[in-house]
């Protein structure tokens, strides 16, 4: 059974940095499509960044140049380095994995599309990020 566990959330001042981690366990193939989502109170959930096993990445426009997504392929750990934090980054952050079934042959560079199209992702429990001005 695939499980995801986030860590690294917390509080920071505007302009500060935080690093989130997402450990993926029970994943039995080398191809994957992972993502960070976030949801602020009374706002819709949004995709922050995606990454596949070829290290192809995509970013939400508002975090480009400030956030960096990466992954450790050997142990499948995903990271989100968040620099230049802003109060509007305050949200619950979730990591998600596209079901292994859909990416058995890789993503062909379509990880972002898979994240947005499929509804049966595997989710972590979330970690809170709070940025004060």
CSV table of N, CA and C in Angstrom, one decimal:
chain,number,residue,atom,x,y,z
A,1,UNK,N,0.8,-1.2,0.0
A,1,UNK,CA,0.0,0.0,0.0
A,1,UNK,C,0.9,1.2,0.0
A,2,UNK,N,0.6,2.1,-0.9
A,2,UNK,CA,1.4,3.4,-1.0
A,2,UNK,C,1.0,4.4,0.0
A,3,UNK,N,1.9,4.9,0.7
A,3,UNK,CA,1.6,6.0,1.7
A,3,UNK,C,2.5,7.1,1.5
A,4,UNK,N,2.0,8.3,1.8
A,4,UNK,CA,2.8,9.6,1.7
A,4,UNK,C,2.7,10.2,3.1
A,5,UNK,N,3.9,10.8,3.5
A,5,UNK,CA,3.9,11.5,4.8
A,5,UNK,C,4.7,12.8,4.6
A,6,UNK,N,4.1,13.9,4.9
A,6,UNK,CA,4.7,15.2,4.8
A,6,UNK,C,5.4,15.6,6.1
A,7,UNK,N,6.4,16.4,6.0
A,7,UNK,CA,7.0,17.0,7.2
A,7,UNK,C,7.7,18.3,6.8
A,8,UNK,N,8.0,19.1,7.8
A,8,UNK,CA,8.7,20.4,7.5
A,8,UNK,C,7.9,21.6,7.5
A,9,UNK,N,6.6,21.6,7.7
A,9,UNK,CA,5.9,22.8,7.8
A,9,UNK,C,6.2,23.6,9.0
A,10,UNK,N,5.6,24.7,9.2
A,10,UNK,CA,5.8,25.6,10.3
A,10,UNK,C,5.5,27.0,10.0
A,11,UNK,N,6.1,27.9,10.8
A,11,UNK,CA,5.9,29.3,10.7
A,11,UNK,C,7.2,30.0,10.2
A,12,UNK,N,7.0,31.0,9.4
A,12,UNK,CA,8.1,31.8,9.0
A,12,UNK,C,7.7,33.3,8.8
A,13,UNK,N,8.7,34.1,8.8
A,13,UNK,CA,8.4,35.5,8.5
A,13,UNK,C,8.4,35.7,7.0
A,14,UNK,N,7.8,36.7,6.5
A,14,UNK,CA,7.8,37.1,5.1
A,14,UNK,C,9.3,37.2,4.7
A,15,UNK,N,9.6,36.6,3.6
A,15,UNK,CA,11.0,36.7,3.1
A,15,UNK,C,11.8,35.5,3.5
A,16,UNK,N,11.3,34.7,4.5
A,16,UNK,CA,12.0,33.6,5.0
A,16,UNK,C,11.9,32.3,4.1
A,17,UNK,N,12.3,31.2,4.7
A,17,UNK,CA,12.4,30.0,3.9
A,17,UNK,C,11.9,28.8,4.8
A,18,UNK,N,11.3,27.8,4.1
A,18,UNK,CA,10.9,26.6,4.7
A,18,UNK,C,11.2,25.5,3.7
A,19,UNK,N,11.4,24.3,4.2
A,19,UNK,CA,11.6,23.1,3.3
A,19,UNK,C,10.6,22.0,3.7
A,20,UNK,N,9.8,21.6,2.8
A,20,UNK,CA,8.8,20.5,3.0
A,20,UNK,C,9.4,19.2,2.4
A,21,UNK,N,9.1,18.1,3.1
A,21,UNK,CA,9.5,16.8,2.6
A,21,UNK,C,8.3,15.9,2.5
A,22,UNK,N,8.3,15.0,1.6
A,22,UNK,CA,7.2,14.0,1.5
A,22,UNK,C,7.9,12.7,1.2
A,23,UNK,N,7.8,11.8,2.2
A,23,UNK,CA,8.3,10.5,2.1
A,23,UNK,C,7.3,9.5,1.5
A,24,UNK,N,7.6,8.8,0.4
A,24,UNK,CA,6.7,7.9,-0.2
A,24,UNK,C,7.1,6.5,0.1
A,25,UNK,N,6.2,5.7,0.7
A,25,UNK,CA,6.5,4.3,1.1
A,25,UNK,C,5.6,3.4,0.3
A,26,UNK,N,6.0,2.1,0.2
A,26,UNK,CA,5.2,1.1,-0.5
A,26,UNK,C,5.1,1.3,-2.0
A,27,UNK,N,5.9,2.1,-2.6
A,27,UNK,CA,5.8,2.4,-4.0
A,27,UNK,C,6.8,1.4,-4.7
A,28,UNK,N,6.3,0.6,-5.6
A,28,UNK,CA,7.1,-0.5,-6.1
A,28,UNK,C,7.5,-0.4,-7.6
A,29,UNK,N,7.5,0.8,-8.1
A,29,UNK,CA,8.0,1.0,-9.5
A,29,UNK,C,8.8,2.3,-9.5
A,30,UNK,N,9.7,2.4,-10.6
A,30,UNK,CA,10.6,3.5,-10.6
A,30,UNK,C,10.0,4.7,-11.3
A,31,UNK,N,8.8,4.6,-11.9
A,31,UNK,CA,8.2,5.7,-12.6
A,31,UNK,C,7.2,6.3,-11.7
A,32,UNK,N,7.1,7.6,-11.6
A,32,UNK,CA,6.2,8.3,-10.7
A,32,UNK,C,5.9,9.7,-11.2
A,33,UNK,N,4.8,10.2,-10.7
A,33,UNK,CA,4.4,11.6,-10.9
A,33,UNK,C,3.9,12.1,-9.6
A,34,UNK,N,4.5,13.1,-9.0
A,34,UNK,CA,4.2,13.6,-7.7
A,34,UNK,C,3.9,15.1,-7.8
A,35,UNK,N,3.3,15.6,-6.7
A,35,UNK,CA,2.9,17.0,-6.7
A,35,UNK,C,2.8,17.5,-5.3
A,36,UNK,N,3.0,18.8,-5.2
A,36,UNK,CA,2.6,19.6,-4.0
A,36,UNK,C,1.3,20.4,-4.3
A,37,UNK,N,0.3,20.2,-3.5
A,37,UNK,CA,-0.9,21.1,-3.5
A,37,UNK,C,-0.9,21.9,-2.3
A,38,UNK,N,-1.7,23.0,-2.3
A,38,UNK,CA,-2.0,23.8,-1.1
A,38,UNK,C,-3.4,24.2,-1.1
A,39,UNK,N,-3.9,24.4,0.1
A,39,UNK,CA,-5.3,25.0,0.2
A,39,UNK,C,-5.3,25.9,1.4
A,40,UNK,N,-5.6,27.2,1.1
A,40,UNK,CA,-5.8,28.2,2.1
A,40,UNK,C,-7.3,28.2,2.5
A,41,UNK,N,-7.5,28.7,3.7
A,41,UNK,CA,-8.9,28.8,4.2
A,41,UNK,C,-9.8,29.5,3.2
A,42,UNK,N,-10.9,29.0,2.9
A,42,UNK,CA,-11.9,29.5,2.0
A,42,UNK,C,-11.4,29.7,0.6
A,43,UNK,N,-10.4,29.0,0.2
A,43,UNK,CA,-9.9,29.1,-1.2
A,43,UNK,C,-9.9,27.6,-1.7
A,44,UNK,N,-9.9,27.6,-3.1
A,44,UNK,CA,-9.8,26.3,-3.7
A,44,UNK,C,-8.4,25.7,-3.6
A,45,UNK,N,-8.3,24.4,-3.6
A,45,UNK,CA,-7.0,23.7,-3.6
A,45,UNK,C,-6.3,24.0,-5.0
A,46,UNK,N,-5.0,24.3,-4.9
A,46,UNK,CA,-4.3,24.5,-6.2
A,46,UNK,C,-3.0,23.7,-6.2
A,47,UNK,N,-2.6,23.4,-7.4
A,47,UNK,CA,-1.3,22.7,-7.7
A,47,UNK,C,-0.2,23.7,-7.6
A,48,UNK,N,0.8,23.4,-6.7
A,48,UNK,CA,1.9,24.3,-6.5
A,48,UNK,C,3.0,23.9,-7.4
A,49,UNK,N,3.3,22.6,-7.5
A,49,UNK,CA,4.4,22.1,-8.3
A,49,UNK,C,4.3,20.6,-8.6
A,50,UNK,N,4.8,20.2,-9.7
A,50,UNK,CA,4.8,18.8,-10.0
A,50,UNK,C,6.2,18.3,-10.4
A,51,UNK,N,6.5,17.0,-10.2
A,51,UNK,CA,7.8,16.4,-10.7
A,51,UNK,C,7.5,15.0,-11.0
A,52,UNK,N,8.2,14.5,-12.1
A,52,UNK,CA,8.2,13.1,-12.4
A,52,UNK,C,9.6,12.4,-12.2
A,53,UNK,N,9.6,11.2,-12.5
A,53,UNK,CA,10.9,10.4,-12.3
A,53,UNK,C,12.0,10.8,-13.2
A,54,UNK,N,11.7,11.6,-14.2
A,54,UNK,CA,12.8,12.2,-15.1
A,54,UNK,C,13.1,13.6,-14.6
A,55,UNK,N,12.6,14.0,-13.4
A,55,UNK,CA,12.9,15.3,-12.9
A,55,UNK,C,12.3,16.5,-13.7
A,56,UNK,N,11.3,16.2,-14.5
A,56,UNK,CA,10.7,17.2,-15.2
A,56,UNK,C,9.7,17.9,-14.2
A,57,UNK,N,9.7,19.2,-14.2
A,57,UNK,CA,8.9,20.0,-13.2
A,57,UNK,C,8.0,21.0,-13.8
A,58,UNK,N,7.0,21.3,-13.1
A,58,UNK,CA,6.1,22.5,-13.4
A,58,UNK,C,5.8,23.2,-12.2
A,59,UNK,N,5.5,24.5,-12.3
A,59,UNK,CA,5.2,25.4,-11.1
A,59,UNK,C,4.0,26.2,-11.3
A,60,UNK,N,3.3,26.5,-10.3
A,60,UNK,CA,2.3,27.5,-10.2
A,60,UNK,C,3.0,28.9,-10.5
A,61,UNK,N,2.4,29.7,-11.3
A,61,UNK,CA,3.0,30.9,-11.8
A,61,UNK,C,3.5,31.8,-10.6
A,62,UNK,N,2.7,31.9,-9.5
A,62,UNK,CA,3.0,32.7,-8.4
A,62,UNK,C,4.2,32.3,-7.5
A,63,UNK,N,4.6,31.0,-7.8
A,63,UNK,CA,5.8,30.6,-6.9
A,63,UNK,C,7.0,30.4,-7.8
A,64,UNK,N,6.9,30.6,-9.1
A,64,UNK,CA,8.1,30.5,-9.9
A,64,UNK,C,9.2,31.4,-9.5
A,65,UNK,N,10.4,30.9,-9.4
A,65,UNK,CA,11.6,31.7,-9.0
A,65,UNK,C,11.7,31.7,-7.5
A,66,UNK,N,10.7,31.2,-6.7
A,66,UNK,CA,10.8,31.2,-5.3
A,66,UNK,C,10.8,29.8,-4.7
A,67,UNK,N,10.1,28.9,-5.3
A,67,UNK,CA,9.9,27.6,-4.8
A,67,UNK,C,10.7,26.6,-5.8
A,68,UNK,N,11.3,25.6,-5.2
A,68,UNK,CA,11.9,24.6,-6.0
A,68,UNK,C,11.5,23.2,-5.6
A,69,UNK,N,11.0,22.4,-6.5
A,69,UNK,CA,10.6,21.0,-6.2
A,69,UNK,C,11.7,20.1,-6.7
A,70,UNK,N,11.9,19.1,-5.9
A,70,UNK,CA,13.0,18.1,-6.3
A,70,UNK,C,12.6,16.7,-5.7
A,71,UNK,N,13.2,15.7,-6.1
A,71,UNK,CA,12.9,14.4,-5.5
A,71,UNK,C,14.2,13.5,-5.5
A,72,UNK,N,14.2,12.6,-4.6
A,72,UNK,CA,15.3,11.6,-4.4
A,72,UNK,C,14.7,10.4,-5.0
A,73,UNK,N,15.3,9.9,-6.2
A,73,UNK,CA,14.7,8.8,-6.9
A,73,UNK,C,14.9,7.5,-6.2
A,74,UNK,N,16.0,7.3,-5.5
A,74,UNK,CA,16.2,6.0,-4.8
A,74,UNK,C,15.2,5.7,-3.8
A,75,UNK,N,14.9,6.7,-2.9
A,75,UNK,CA,14.0,6.4,-1.8
A,75,UNK,C,12.6,7.0,-2.1
A,76,UNK,N,12.5,7.7,-3.2
A,76,UNK,CA,11.3,8.5,-3.5
A,76,UNK,C,10.8,9.4,-2.4
A,77,UNK,N,11.6,10.4,-2.2
A,77,UNK,CA,11.3,11.5,-1.2
A,77,UNK,C,11.2,12.7,-2.1
A,78,UNK,N,10.1,13.5,-1.9
A,78,UNK,CA,9.9,14.7,-2.7
A,78,UNK,C,10.1,15.9,-1.7
A,79,UNK,N,10.7,16.9,-2.2
A,79,UNK,CA,11.0,18.1,-1.4
A,79,UNK,C,10.4,19.4,-2.1
A,80,UNK,N,10.1,20.3,-1.3
A,80,UNK,CA,9.7,21.7,-1.8
A,80,UNK,C,10.4,22.7,-1.0
A,81,UNK,N,11.4,23.3,-1.6
A,81,UNK,CA,12.2,24.3,-1.0
A,81,UNK,C,11.5,25.7,-1.3
A,82,UNK,N,11.1,26.3,-0.2
A,82,UNK,CA,10.3,27.5,-0.4
A,82,UNK,C,11.1,28.7,0.2
A,83,UNK,N,11.5,29.6,-0.7
A,83,UNK,CA,12.3,30.8,-0.4
A,83,UNK,C,11.4,32.0,-0.7
A,84,UNK,N,11.8,33.1,-0.1
A,84,UNK,CA,11.0,34.4,-0.4
A,84,UNK,C,9.6,34.2,0.0
A,85,UNK,N,9.3,33.6,1.1
A,85,UNK,CA,7.9,33.3,1.4
A,85,UNK,C,7.1,34.6,1.6
A,86,UNK,N,5.8,34.5,1.2
A,86,UNK,CA,4.9,35.7,1.3
A,86,UNK,C,3.7,35.3,2.2
A,87,UNK,N,3.0,36.2,2.8
A,87,UNK,CA,1.8,35.8,3.6
A,87,UNK,C,0.8,35.1,2.8
A,88,UNK,N,0.7,35.3,1.5
A,88,UNK,CA,-0.2,34.6,0.7
A,88,UNK,C,0.2,33.2,0.4
A,89,UNK,N,1.3,32.8,0.8
A,89,UNK,CA,1.7,31.3,0.8
A,89,UNK,C,1.2,30.5,1.9
A,90,UNK,N,0.6,31.2,2.9
A,90,UNK,CA,0.0,30.5,4.0
A,90,UNK,C,-1.1,29.6,3.6
A,91,UNK,N,-1.0,28.3,3.9
A,91,UNK,CA,-1.9,27.3,3.5
A,91,UNK,C,-1.5,26.0,4.1
A,92,UNK,N,-2.4,25.0,4.0
A,92,UNK,CA,-2.1,23.6,4.3
A,92,UNK,C,-1.5,23.0,3.0
A,93,UNK,N,-0.3,22.5,3.1
A,93,UNK,CA,0.3,21.9,2.0
A,93,UNK,C,0.2,20.4,2.0
A,94,UNK,N,-0.1,19.8,0.9
A,94,UNK,CA,-0.3,18.3,0.7
A,94,UNK,C,0.6,17.8,-0.4
A,95,UNK,N,1.1,16.7,-0.2
A,95,UNK,CA,1.8,16.0,-1.3
A,95,UNK,C,0.9,14.9,-1.8
A,96,UNK,N,1.0,14.6,-3.1
A,96,UNK,CA,0.1,13.7,-3.8
A,96,UNK,C,0.9,12.9,-4.8
A,97,UNK,N,0.5,11.7,-5.0
A,97,UNK,CA,1.1,10.9,-6.1
A,97,UNK,C,0.0,10.4,-7.0
A,98,UNK,N,0.2,10.5,-8.3
A,98,UNK,CA,-0.7,9.8,-9.2
A,98,UNK,C,-0.6,8.3,-9.0
A,99,UNK,N,-1.7,7.7,-9.1
A,99,UNK,CA,-1.7,6.2,-8.9
A,99,UNK,C,-0.7,5.5,-9.8
A,100,UNK,N,0.1,4.6,-9.2
A,100,UNK,CA,1.1,4.0,-10.0
A,100,UNK,C,0.6,3.4,-11.3
A,101,UNK,N,-0.6,2.9,-11.3
A,101,UNK,CA,-1.2,2.3,-12.5
A,101,UNK,C,-1.1,3.2,-13.7
A,102,UNK,N,-1.3,4.5,-13.5
A,102,UNK,CA,-1.4,5.4,-14.7
A,102,UNK,C,0.0,5.8,-15.2
A,103,UNK,N,1.1,5.5,-14.4
A,103,UNK,CA,2.4,6.0,-14.9
A,103,UNK,C,3.4,4.8,-15.0
A,104,UNK,N,2.9,3.6,-15.2
A,104,UNK,CA,3.7,2.4,-15.3
A,104,UNK,C,4.8,2.6,-16.4
A,105,UNK,N,4.4,3.3,-17.5
A,105,UNK,CA,5.3,3.5,-18.6
A,105,UNK,C,5.9,4.9,-18.6
A,106,UNK,N,5.7,5.6,-17.5
A,106,UNK,CA,6.3,6.9,-17.4
A,106,UNK,C,5.2,8.0,-17.7
A,107,UNK,N,5.5,9.2,-17.7
A,107,UNK,CA,4.5,10.3,-17.9
A,107,UNK,C,4.7,10.9,-19.2
A,108,UNK,N,5.7,10.7,-20.0
A,108,UNK,CA,5.9,11.3,-21.3
A,108,UNK,C,5.9,12.8,-21.2
A,109,UNK,N,6.3,13.3,-20.0
A,109,UNK,CA,6.3,14.8,-19.8
A,109,UNK,C,4.9,15.3,-19.5
A,110,UNK,N,4.0,14.5,-19.2
A,110,UNK,CA,2.6,15.0,-18.9
A,110,UNK,C,2.2,14.9,-17.4
A,111,UNK,N,3.2,14.9,-16.5
A,111,UNK,CA,2.8,14.8,-15.1
A,111,UNK,C,1.8,15.8,-14.7
A,112,UNK,N,2.0,17.1,-15.1
A,112,UNK,CA,1.1,18.1,-14.7
A,112,UNK,C,-0.3,17.8,-15.2
A,113,UNK,N,-0.5,17.3,-16.4
A,113,UNK,CA,-1.8,16.9,-16.9
A,113,UNK,C,-2.4,15.8,-16.1
A,114,UNK,N,-1.6,14.8,-15.8
A,114,UNK,CA,-2.1,13.7,-15.0
A,114,UNK,C,-2.5,14.1,-13.6
A,115,UNK,N,-1.8,15.0,-13.0
A,115,UNK,CA,-2.2,15.5,-11.7
A,115,UNK,C,-3.5,16.2,-11.8
A,116,UNK,N,-3.7,16.9,-12.8
A,116,UNK,CA,-5.0,17.7,-12.9
A,116,UNK,C,-6.2,16.9,-13.5
A,117,UNK,N,-5.9,15.8,-14.1
A,117,UNK,CA,-6.9,15.0,-14.8
A,117,UNK,C,-7.5,13.9,-14.0
A,118,UNK,N,-6.6,13.2,-13.2
A,118,UNK,CA,-7.0,12.0,-12.5
A,118,UNK,C,-7.5,12.4,-11.1
A,119,UNK,N,-8.5,11.7,-10.6
A,119,UNK,CA,-9.1,12.0,-9.3
A,119,UNK,C,-8.7,11.1,-8.2
A,120,UNK,N,-8.0,10.0,-8.5
A,120,UNK,CA,-7.8,9.0,-7.5
A,120,UNK,C,-6.3,9.0,-7.0
A,121,UNK,N,-5.8,10.2,-6.7
A,121,UNK,CA,-4.4,10.3,-6.3
A,121,UNK,C,-4.3,9.7,-4.9
A,122,UNK,N,-3.1,9.5,-4.5
A,122,UNK,CA,-2.7,9.1,-3.1
A,122,UNK,C,-2.3,10.3,-2.4
A,123,UNK,N,-2.8,10.6,-1.2
A,123,UNK,CA,-2.5,11.9,-0.6
A,123,UNK,C,-1.8,11.7,0.8
A,124,UNK,N,-1.0,12.7,1.1
A,124,UNK,CA,-0.5,12.8,2.5
A,124,UNK,C,-1.5,13.5,3.3
A,125,UNK,N,-1.2,13.6,4.6
A,125,UNK,CA,-2.2,14.2,5.5
A,125,UNK,C,-2.1,15.7,5.6
A,126,UNK,N,-1.0,16.3,5.0
A,126,UNK,CA,-0.9,17.7,5.0
A,126,UNK,C,0.0,18.3,6.1
A,127,UNK,N,0.6,19.4,5.8
A,127,UNK,CA,1.4,20.1,6.8
A,127,UNK,C,1.2,21.6,6.6
A,128,UNK,N,1.0,22.3,7.8
A,128,UNK,CA,0.6,23.7,7.8
A,128,UNK,C,1.8,24.6,7.6
A,129,UNK,N,1.7,25.6,6.7
A,129,UNK,CA,2.7,26.6,6.5
A,129,UNK,C,2.0,27.9,6.8
A,130,UNK,N,2.6,28.7,7.7
A,130,UNK,CA,2.1,30.0,8.1
A,130,UNK,C,3.2,31.0,7.9
A,131,UNK,N,2.9,32.1,7.1
A,131,UNK,CA,3.9,33.1,6.8
A,131,UNK,C,3.3,34.4,7.4
A,132,UNK,N,4.0,35.1,8.3
A,132,UNK,CA,3.6,36.3,8.8
A,132,UNK,C,4.3,37.5,8.2
A,133,UNK,N,3.6,38.6,8.2
A,133,UNK,CA,4.2,39.8,7.5
A,133,UNK,C,5.0,40.6,8.5
